[in-house]
XYZ file of C-alpha atoms in Angstrom:
379
model
C 70.134 96.378 119.020
C 72.582 93.023 119.053
C 75.402 93.709 117.297
C 75.134 96.805 120.016
C 75.104 94.555 122.653
C 77.800 92.240 121.150
C 80.311 94.844 120.627
C 79.833 96.625 124.178
C 80.647 93.081 125.306
C 83.967 92.840 123.984
C 84.337 96.403 124.835
C 83.940 94.962 128.280
C 86.404 92.098 128.293
C 88.863 93.865 126.541
C 88.815 96.416 128.848
C 89.494 94.289 131.604
C 92.045 92.369 129.810
C 94.942 94.303 131.017
C 97.543 91.969 129.622
C 95.750 91.790 125.251
C 95.835 95.976 126.032
C 99.516 95.666 126.435
C 99.993 93.365 124.554
C 98.013 95.793 121.724
C 99.768 98.384 122.178
C 103.094 98.636 123.597
C 103.896 94.984 121.709
C 104.158 96.468 118.665
C 105.574 100.248 119.646
C 108.850 97.976 121.101
C 109.349 95.841 118.354
C 109.221 98.496 115.988
C 111.897 100.273 118.443
C 113.916 97.187 118.927
C 113.977 96.732 115.174
C 115.135 100.464 114.369
C 118.104 100.183 116.872
C 119.066 96.769 115.427
C 119.246 98.884 112.202
C 120.901 101.839 113.646
C 123.903 99.839 114.399
C 123.838 98.014 111.361
C 125.630 100.659 110.024
C 128.666 100.958 111.735
C 129.730 98.259 110.661
C 133.289 97.054 109.917
C 135.113 94.863 108.469
C 139.254 93.309 108.027
C 141.320 93.358 104.648
C 144.377 91.536 104.908
C 146.485 92.572 101.969
C 149.554 90.874 100.393
C 151.972 92.727 97.638
C 149.029 95.004 96.865
C 149.820 98.767 95.823
C 150.470 101.021 98.648
C 147.665 103.748 96.403
C 145.348 100.577 96.240
C 145.804 99.907 99.456
C 144.822 103.458 100.639
C 142.161 103.955 98.085
C 140.448 101.139 100.206
C 141.110 101.711 103.361
C 138.570 103.518 105.466
C 136.793 103.752 108.793
C 134.532 100.855 108.076
C 137.275 98.503 106.258
C 140.290 98.133 108.494
C 143.751 96.961 106.504
C 146.612 94.371 107.710
C 149.530 94.123 105.812
C 150.933 90.199 105.885
C 153.888 88.579 104.067
C 153.164 87.537 100.469
C 154.516 83.845 100.723
C 151.365 82.623 102.763
C 148.520 81.364 101.266
C 145.398 83.412 101.605
C 142.955 80.524 103.365
C 145.829 80.419 105.944
C 145.870 83.727 106.881
C 141.998 83.737 106.992
C 142.330 80.698 109.750
C 145.196 82.379 111.798
C 143.786 86.061 111.631
C 141.011 87.170 112.491
C 140.595 89.638 109.175
C 137.244 88.850 106.814
C 138.920 88.802 103.836
C 142.869 89.118 102.365
C 143.505 90.297 98.711
C 146.204 89.493 97.295
C 148.381 90.928 94.243
C 150.088 89.432 91.085
C 150.808 91.933 88.222
C 148.071 92.903 87.901
C 146.130 90.387 88.723
C 143.639 90.175 92.088
C 142.525 88.294 94.009
C 140.089 88.762 96.650
C 139.608 85.694 99.435
C 136.689 86.331 101.791
C 135.894 84.070 104.653
C 132.298 84.724 103.922
C 130.832 84.102 107.349
C 129.178 87.598 107.505
C 127.447 88.689 104.261
C 127.263 92.736 105.215
C 131.089 92.175 105.743
C 131.207 90.669 102.304
C 129.236 93.145 100.501
C 131.140 95.854 102.134
C 134.578 94.676 101.405
C 133.658 94.070 97.541
C 132.068 97.977 97.716
C 135.253 99.288 99.216
C 137.580 97.846 96.804
C 135.010 98.458 93.932
C 135.006 101.955 95.084
C 139.291 102.468 94.937
C 139.395 101.171 91.692
C 136.954 103.962 91.116
C 138.881 106.056 92.473
C 142.322 105.389 91.175
C 141.078 105.548 87.535
C 139.238 109.315 87.831
C 142.559 110.311 89.645
C 144.363 108.528 86.464
C 141.525 109.963 84.008
C 142.163 113.490 85.744
C 146.121 113.917 85.579
C 146.028 112.370 81.390
C 143.625 115.179 80.942
C 145.288 117.994 83.467
C 148.657 117.593 81.305
C 146.330 117.185 77.823
C 145.065 120.763 78.721
C 148.942 121.682 78.910
C 149.541 120.190 75.549
C 146.651 122.024 74.154
C 147.698 125.355 76.251
C 151.238 125.919 74.807
C 150.016 124.411 71.345
C 147.242 128.080 71.596
C 149.890 129.748 73.387
C 152.465 129.054 69.941
C 150.323 129.998 67.645
C 148.967 132.831 69.380
C 152.686 133.878 69.704
C 152.223 133.294 65.730
C 148.839 135.781 65.183
C 150.368 138.242 67.306
C 147.180 137.626 69.503
C 146.388 137.759 73.403
C 147.341 134.619 75.519
C 145.813 135.286 78.154
C 142.199 134.979 75.946
C 143.659 131.535 74.694
C 144.556 130.091 78.036
C 141.167 131.118 79.333
C 138.879 129.866 76.170
C 140.417 126.295 77.688
C 139.875 126.403 81.691
C 138.480 123.092 82.682
C 135.205 124.410 84.209
C 134.584 123.508 88.051
C 131.448 121.839 89.125
C 129.826 121.771 92.253
C 127.221 119.192 93.126
C 124.069 119.400 95.395
C 122.018 116.542 96.441
C 118.880 116.349 97.331
C 116.936 113.672 98.693
C 112.915 113.533 97.732
C 112.391 110.753 100.379
C 115.081 110.592 103.584
C 118.357 112.551 103.831
C 121.770 111.235 103.541
C 122.020 109.710 106.862
C 119.014 107.273 106.050
C 119.738 103.600 105.873
C 118.237 100.391 105.153
C 115.476 100.827 107.955
C 114.601 103.848 106.611
C 113.013 102.014 103.466
C 111.994 99.207 105.923
C 110.498 100.969 107.686
C 107.084 101.905 106.162
C 106.618 97.882 105.175
C 107.073 97.101 108.881
C 104.039 99.413 109.961
C 101.363 97.525 108.239
C 102.821 94.675 109.543
C 103.358 95.131 112.491
C 99.387 95.983 112.552
C 98.415 92.563 110.665
C 100.373 90.784 112.734
C 99.085 91.686 116.361
C 95.738 92.307 115.114
C 95.610 88.719 113.516
C 96.466 86.660 116.741
C 94.511 89.066 118.890
C 91.753 88.282 116.470
C 91.877 84.382 115.882
C 92.943 83.991 120.255
C 89.327 85.762 120.769
C 86.989 83.718 118.690
C 88.471 80.602 120.403
C 88.417 81.877 123.626
C 84.865 81.858 122.699
C 84.310 78.826 121.684
C 86.691 76.965 124.521
C 84.611 79.022 126.968
C 81.057 77.939 125.741
C 79.664 81.596 124.677
C 80.362 81.359 121.414
C 77.984 78.332 121.559
C 75.366 80.473 123.532
C 75.128 83.133 121.135
C 74.187 80.645 118.366
C 71.477 79.154 120.327
C 70.002 82.639 119.991
C 68.009 83.987 117.459
C 71.007 86.426 116.124
C 72.441 85.633 112.666
C 75.521 84.666 111.997
C 76.584 87.756 110.151
C 75.685 89.816 113.090
C 78.020 87.727 115.331
C 81.414 88.679 112.624
C 80.018 91.769 112.350
C 79.739 92.738 116.582
C 83.295 90.870 116.308
C 84.602 92.975 113.707
C 83.122 96.334 114.925
C 84.471 95.609 118.505
C 87.687 94.557 117.711
C 88.114 96.702 114.593
C 87.942 99.898 117.452
C 90.472 98.714 119.093
C 92.423 97.979 115.614
C 92.433 101.633 114.952
C 93.833 102.760 118.220
C 96.708 100.446 117.360
C 96.951 101.759 114.221
C 96.981 105.314 115.354
C 99.472 104.551 117.708
C 102.074 102.864 115.517
C 101.878 105.529 112.607
C 102.022 108.837 114.972
C 105.058 106.949 117.289
C 106.553 106.116 113.861
C 106.088 109.842 112.740
C 107.659 111.022 115.990
C 110.079 108.806 117.908
C 111.726 108.047 114.621
C 110.949 110.741 112.473
C 109.636 109.145 109.802
C 109.212 111.161 106.344
C 105.686 111.065 105.284
C 105.258 112.749 101.373
C 101.297 111.956 101.582
C 98.646 112.550 103.329
C 98.686 110.700 106.398
C 95.917 109.913 106.895
C 95.828 108.015 103.484
C 98.503 106.089 105.502
C 95.849 105.514 108.345
C 93.147 104.164 106.081
C 95.327 102.071 104.360
C 96.573 100.280 107.711
C 92.996 100.214 109.137
C 92.168 98.255 105.834
C 94.845 95.859 106.546
C 93.458 95.170 110.021
C 89.683 95.038 108.966
C 91.680 92.039 107.107
C 93.555 90.445 109.775
C 90.793 90.230 111.754
C 88.522 88.636 109.251
C 91.164 86.437 108.820
C 92.121 85.654 111.973
C 88.855 85.289 113.074
C 88.312 81.950 109.669
C 91.709 80.825 110.922
C 90.147 80.590 114.351
C 87.093 78.618 113.502
C 89.141 75.835 112.085
C 91.266 75.475 115.162
C 90.113 73.432 118.039
C 92.890 74.326 120.943
C 94.694 76.887 121.284
C 97.984 75.406 120.710
C 96.174 74.295 117.349
C 96.180 77.798 116.594
C 99.579 78.995 117.006
C 100.723 76.331 114.302
C 98.561 78.248 112.437
C 100.531 81.386 112.648
C 103.422 81.096 111.292
C 101.847 79.791 108.508
C 99.681 82.736 107.607
C 101.871 85.137 108.993
C 105.664 83.496 107.417
C 103.902 84.319 103.920
C 102.648 87.139 104.630
C 106.554 88.857 105.023
C 107.613 87.443 102.756
C 106.179 89.079 99.740
C 104.912 92.493 101.805
C 108.227 93.849 99.698
C 111.326 93.208 102.175
C 112.817 90.632 98.952
C 111.598 92.814 96.304
C 108.444 90.618 94.599
C 109.509 91.523 91.374
C 113.637 89.288 91.253
C 111.510 86.143 92.272
C 110.949 83.972 90.062
C 107.188 83.866 88.152
C 105.499 81.904 89.876
C 106.315 82.952 93.660
C 105.271 86.151 91.761
C 102.371 84.464 90.998
C 101.518 83.382 95.320
C 102.613 86.917 96.253
C 100.027 88.424 94.456
C 97.344 86.320 97.114
C 99.231 88.239 99.802
C 97.091 90.862 101.545
C 100.172 92.506 102.751
C 101.106 92.678 99.191
C 98.672 94.911 98.521
C 99.293 96.759 101.880
C 102.882 97.104 101.213
C 102.523 98.537 98.232
C 100.251 100.766 99.549
C 102.207 102.668 102.660
C 105.253 102.419 100.343
C 103.989 104.531 97.837
C 102.311 106.907 99.984
C 104.785 107.466 102.507
C 108.050 107.159 100.081
C 106.518 108.366 96.873
C 103.786 111.133 97.905
C 100.726 109.114 96.399
C 96.916 110.062 96.944
C 93.967 107.961 96.713
C 94.336 107.865 92.987
C 96.959 106.447 92.253
C 96.455 103.492 95.351
C 93.219 102.700 94.100
C 93.864 99.019 92.564
C 95.639 97.905 95.941
C 92.800 99.493 97.854
C 90.285 97.971 95.655
C 92.259 94.432 96.031
C 92.211 94.782 99.818
C 88.993 95.398 99.957
C 87.497 92.507 98.101
C 89.903 90.467 100.555
C 87.616 91.902 102.979
C 84.959 90.955 101.578
C 85.933 87.460 100.173
C 86.997 86.769 104.234
C 83.455 87.656 105.394
C 81.861 85.610 103.380
C 83.738 82.760 104.330
C 83.062 83.579 107.674
C 79.622 83.201 107.647
C 79.764 79.901 105.625
C 82.505 78.076 108.127
C 80.089 79.800 111.480
C 77.614 77.151 109.717
C 79.330 74.361 111.344
C 79.127 75.683 114.710
C 75.087 76.242 115.313
C 73.472 73.798 116.213
C 69.963 75.055 115.929
């Protein structure tokens, strides 16, 4: 009965607070949309490359719609070409030696130029190899014809036996398609992060407001148990968090046409658990913040490590001691579970270790909340 009364009061407060509802439901969708367009624009990045005395065949192989070629006199140092001209890099050739000088003020353009140069070299090597093979094939056919004439064998059979096979390649994608970009692989992680961030923010500020207005103090003066207060807050704000999760997942699915190889119910389940972790953590952090300003100081301390260890930067590529820290982050397991469901079609039987650890975080944070609430009970 007392828990139900707390939930009812939270519902009334939330429904009357239009600004909070707007932040909770519209804010995440706006951020995801902004990220979508930002990463879409990155796919059209073009770089300008200067060439000095470079073989025409190599220059032609490098040039593409993403790499624009500019020719410069070979008597100018590459550094001066970069200083006086609006180019991102310069290639100079001395005999068989190529020197690539990059401005390196834009990492995406730097990678684009280096990849284009590597692809061009591979392309030229492949073309040279094909020419050599064709010449060898013609020589073999001529030898076979001579042998066939000597043996009075049909010429056509020898020629047919040594024709090169022509292969056609069909590319298939398990997740996404040929138009997929970095945002496609990033979206599963961003979904769980947006859920975590906004739920943490709302729950932390809400409990802090309860304390500063004296509502929490009056509640603790009644016979209501600390565990009942925490459960009431979790159920009340958890309902709105669940609605928020459903909106984010459905919006991502239909607006961005994200392909979910697994079950959408599993996606909702993992996000709901992450929302509970964020709720418990937000309530816990707010008990140690005396003012809204202090709460705002806690936000980057909690949120930034979560996003860094969520998988945007591969944790397996980090130093060993950083990998240990990553395994203490709830979002590490949430992002891993979501990515497994969406990108690899995993079911609950494959991601249950992540789910068990997320549940353990919920239990730990819930217990710490009950313990921390004791400091405000004066009766």
